[in-house]
Every structure is written in structure tokens, then in C-alpha cells.
Amino acid sequence: MKNWKKNIILFLIIFFGCDYPVPESNLSYDFLENFNKASISPGPDKVFRYQSWMKGTEGRDAMVIGVYGTVTFQLNPDEVGDELYFGLRLRNPDTAAAICNISVKANDSISVVFSKNLNTRYRAADRDWSDAKVDFSRFKNKSISVTFSVQFDGTDAWVEWSSPILLANQ
């Protein structure tokens, strides 16, 4: 009797493991909810606000950034959480390549906290959503700016960043 319970729990962990829990009490900052406060460069032609869309049966809200586009958010110390969670994929997954970066500016110092080269021509796995987590604890209680950017890597790519949020450890 006990084994089936363990198997059910294991199944639930595997099935739902890619979706990070978002308890309201742990949410420090929701980037999509604050998109209207962001600085966009070079302009709105390289960054879409955010959208809800479907791929198969999976719908995600995302900000969409084109090559050379950047979105920068200014955060107060009380908005900075311990961990950043988000999803990432190429919008045009069959032929695209891009370098995706997240950088943080704190105390006049810039740190690249996440960098990933997506190239669907050579890596089939880059066609699907990949969820990521970045440790932000070193920025806790600091005023920071967080920049999401997409750099050229051979094609004109559009990258979707789904539901980026900062969570506080409790």
C-alpha cells in the first residue's frame, strides 16, 4: 500500500517538476507585471510587451525580445528576492540562433548572471522551453537594475522569456 503512494508522489514530482511553485508570500518581484516600468532599447520594434500564447497544450506569458533588444528593470532593495525563475525559448525555433543574457548592475558594477547560446539548427533541445533558476542572494537588500538582452549569433532571432519572477526564501 505504501509503495503506490511513493510512486504517485514521484510521478507528481516528475510531471510537475519543471513548473516552479509561486507562493504569493514568497513573490518579491514579477517582471511581467512591472513591464510598463521597464526601459526598452533600442525601441518597441525590438521588444514586445508580453503576450499569452499557446504551443501545443502549453500556454505561457512572456516578454519577447529581438536581436539587439534589451529590457532593463530598476528594483528597490525590498523588491530583490533570493532567486530568479524564468523560462526561455526561441520564437522562431527551426532556424534561429541567439545569445541570451541577464545582467545585474549593483553599486556601479555589472555582473552577467545568466548567459545561454540557443541554436536550434544544431541543438534540437533548444526548440523547447527550458526553465532556469539564478541565485540572486548576493543582491539582496541592494538597489539594482536587471537587464534581459538578446545578442546576434548569426540569425535574426526573437527570444521569449516566460514569467520571470524573483522569489524570497522563507
Coordinates of C-alpha atoms in Angstrom, one line a residue:
M1 CA 0.0 0.0 0.0
K2 CA 2.8 2.4 0.9
N3 CA 4.7 1.8 -2.4
W4 CA 1.9 3.2 -4.6
K5 CA 1.9 6.4 -2.6
K6 CA 5.6 6.8 -3.2
N7 CA 5.1 6.1 -6.9
I8 CA 2.3 8.7 -7.1
I9 CA 4.5 11.3 -5.3
L10 CA 7.4 10.5 -7.6
F11 CA 5.1 10.8 -10.7
L12 CA 3.9 14.2 -9.5
I13 CA 7.4 15.4 -8.9
I14 CA 8.5 14.3 -12.4
F15 CA 5.3 15.6 -14.1
F16 CA 5.1 18.9 -12.4
G17 CA 8.8 19.4 -11.6
C18 CA 9.5 21.9 -14.3
D19 CA 6.9 24.3 -13.0
Y20 CA 8.3 26.3 -10.1
P21 CA 5.9 26.9 -7.2
V22 CA 5.0 30.6 -6.8
P23 CA 3.5 31.1 -3.4
E24 CA 2.2 34.6 -3.1
S25 CA 4.0 35.2 0.2
N26 CA 7.4 34.4 -1.5
L27 CA 7.0 36.6 -4.5
S28 CA 9.4 39.6 -4.4
Y29 CA 9.1 40.9 -8.0
D30 CA 7.1 40.0 -11.1
F31 CA 8.9 41.4 -14.2
L32 CA 5.9 40.9 -16.5
E33 CA 3.6 42.8 -14.1
N34 CA 6.1 45.6 -14.0
F35 CA 6.8 45.7 -17.7
N36 CA 5.4 49.2 -18.1
K37 CA 8.2 50.5 -15.8
A38 CA 11.0 48.9 -17.8
S39 CA 13.5 50.8 -20.1
I40 CA 13.4 49.3 -23.6
S41 CA 16.2 49.7 -26.1
P42 CA 16.6 50.3 -28.9
G43 CA 12.8 50.7 -29.1
P44 CA 9.5 48.9 -29.1
D45 CA 10.2 47.4 -32.5
K46 CA 12.7 45.0 -30.8
V47 CA 10.6 44.2 -27.7
F48 CA 7.0 43.0 -27.4
R49 CA 5.3 43.9 -24.2
Y50 CA 4.1 40.5 -23.2
Q51 CA 1.7 38.0 -24.5
S52 CA -0.2 34.8 -23.8
W53 CA 0.2 32.2 -26.5
M54 CA -0.2 28.5 -27.0
K55 CA 2.4 25.9 -28.1
G56 CA 0.7 22.6 -28.2
T57 CA -1.1 22.5 -24.9
E58 CA 1.3 24.7 -23.0
G59 CA 0.5 28.4 -22.6
R60 CA 2.9 30.9 -21.2
D61 CA 3.0 34.6 -20.7
A62 CA 6.3 36.0 -22.0
M63 CA 8.2 39.1 -23.0
V64 CA 9.6 38.7 -26.4
I65 CA 13.0 40.3 -27.2
G66 CA 14.5 40.5 -30.7
V67 CA 18.2 40.5 -31.5
Y68 CA 20.0 43.6 -30.1
G69 CA 17.0 44.3 -27.9
T70 CA 17.3 44.9 -24.1
V71 CA 14.8 45.3 -21.3
T72 CA 16.0 46.9 -18.1
F73 CA 14.2 47.0 -14.7
Q74 CA 15.1 49.2 -11.8
L75 CA 14.5 47.4 -8.5
N76 CA 14.4 48.8 -4.9
P77 CA 16.1 46.8 -2.2
D78 CA 12.8 45.5 -0.9
E79 CA 11.9 44.1 -4.3
V80 CA 15.0 41.9 -4.7
G81 CA 14.5 38.2 -4.0
D82 CA 16.9 35.4 -3.4
E83 CA 16.2 33.5 -6.7
L84 CA 15.2 34.4 -10.2
Y85 CA 13.0 31.9 -12.1
F86 CA 12.1 32.1 -15.8
G87 CA 11.6 30.1 -18.9
L88 CA 13.4 30.6 -22.2
R89 CA 12.9 29.6 -25.9
L90 CA 13.3 30.8 -29.4
R91 CA 10.2 32.2 -31.0
N92 CA 11.2 31.0 -34.5
P93 CA 12.6 27.7 -33.4
D94 CA 13.6 26.0 -36.7
T95 CA 16.3 28.3 -37.9
A96 CA 17.2 30.7 -35.1
A97 CA 20.4 31.3 -33.1
A98 CA 20.9 33.9 -30.3
I99 CA 22.9 34.6 -27.2
C100 CA 20.6 35.3 -24.2
N101 CA 21.9 37.2 -21.3
I102 CA 20.8 38.5 -17.9
S103 CA 23.0 41.1 -16.3
V104 CA 22.7 42.9 -12.9
K105 CA 24.1 46.3 -12.1
A106 CA 24.7 46.9 -8.4
N107 CA 27.0 49.6 -6.9
D108 CA 28.3 50.6 -10.4
S109 CA 29.4 47.1 -11.1
I110 CA 27.8 44.9 -13.8
S111 CA 27.6 41.1 -13.5
V112 CA 26.4 38.7 -16.1
V113 CA 24.3 36.3 -14.0
F114 CA 23.0 34.2 -16.9
S115 CA 24.1 33.5 -20.4
K116 CA 22.9 30.9 -22.8
N117 CA 23.5 30.3 -26.5
L118 CA 20.4 29.0 -28.2
N119 CA 20.9 27.5 -31.7
T120 CA 18.0 25.3 -32.9
R121 CA 19.8 24.4 -36.1
Y122 CA 22.3 22.3 -34.2
R123 CA 20.6 21.5 -30.9
A124 CA 17.0 20.2 -31.1
A125 CA 16.5 20.7 -27.4
D126 CA 16.7 24.5 -27.9
R127 CA 13.3 24.3 -29.7
D128 CA 11.5 23.6 -26.4
W129 CA 11.0 25.7 -23.3
S130 CA 13.8 25.4 -20.8
D131 CA 13.2 26.6 -17.2
A132 CA 16.0 28.2 -15.3
K133 CA 16.8 29.4 -11.8
V134 CA 19.5 32.0 -11.0
D135 CA 20.8 32.8 -7.5
F136 CA 20.2 36.4 -6.6
S137 CA 21.0 36.3 -2.9
R138 CA 24.2 38.4 -3.3
F139 CA 22.0 41.3 -4.5
K140 CA 19.6 41.1 -1.5
N141 CA 18.8 44.5 0.1
K142 CA 20.5 46.4 -2.7
S143 CA 19.1 48.8 -5.4
I144 CA 19.8 47.0 -8.6
S145 CA 19.0 47.1 -12.3
V146 CA 18.3 43.8 -14.1
T147 CA 18.7 43.7 -17.9
F148 CA 17.4 40.9 -20.2
S149 CA 19.2 41.0 -23.6
V150 CA 19.5 39.1 -26.8
Q151 CA 22.7 39.3 -28.9
F152 CA 23.3 38.3 -32.5
D153 CA 24.6 34.8 -33.2
G154 CA 24.1 34.5 -36.9
T155 CA 20.4 34.9 -37.4
D156 CA 17.7 37.5 -36.7
A157 CA 16.1 35.7 -33.7
W158 CA 13.3 36.5 -31.3
V159 CA 13.6 35.1 -27.8
E160 CA 10.7 34.5 -25.4
W161 CA 11.3 35.0 -21.7
S162 CA 8.4 33.5 -19.8
S163 CA 7.2 34.6 -16.4
P164 CA 10.5 36.0 -14.9
I165 CA 10.0 36.4 -11.2
L166 CA 12.1 36.9 -8.1
L167 CA 11.2 34.8 -5.0
A168 CA 12.4 35.3 -1.5
N169 CA 13.5 32.3 0.6
Q170 CA 11.5 31.9 3.8

